[in-house]
Amino acid sequence: MARPPGIGTSCSIFVGNLPYDSQEDELREIFGRVGTVTSVRVVCDRDTKVPKGYAFCDFSDSQSVQRAVEELNNVEYNGRKLRIDGAERELHAGGPRGGGDG
């Protein structure tokens, strides 16, 4: 069976359109419905520490990622429809960004 677009072998999902007051423990509970959650990271502005409205969730296996995309995409959470996509490693690797040494 073919994987839906955006689903690779990664065990992470991108969660967009989050309410700005989202808590990691609430998200862990929601995503725990489709598999074993190993971590949840709500992304915050580097300077202000204010949440940016998206997060990453890691699961123990890639089947849970597929279930999350299929079962939780567009589910309403605190008045907003979640946008769930399989996360590519590059989105949250945290490696160096552009620029030169000059």
PDB file of C-alpha atoms in Angstrom, residues 1-5 7:
ATOM      1  CA  MET A   1       0.000   0.000   0.000  1.00  0.00           C
ATOM      2  CA  ALA A   2       1.409   3.394  -0.981  1.00  0.00           C
ATOM      3  CA  ARG A   3       2.123   5.998   1.664  1.00  0.00           C
ATOM      4  CA  PRO A   4       0.214   9.277   1.596  1.00  0.00           C
ATOM      5  CA  PRO A   5       2.213  12.299   0.389  1.00  0.00           C
ATOM      6  CA  ILE A   7       4.879  10.301   4.849  1.00  0.00           C
TER       7      ILE A   7
END
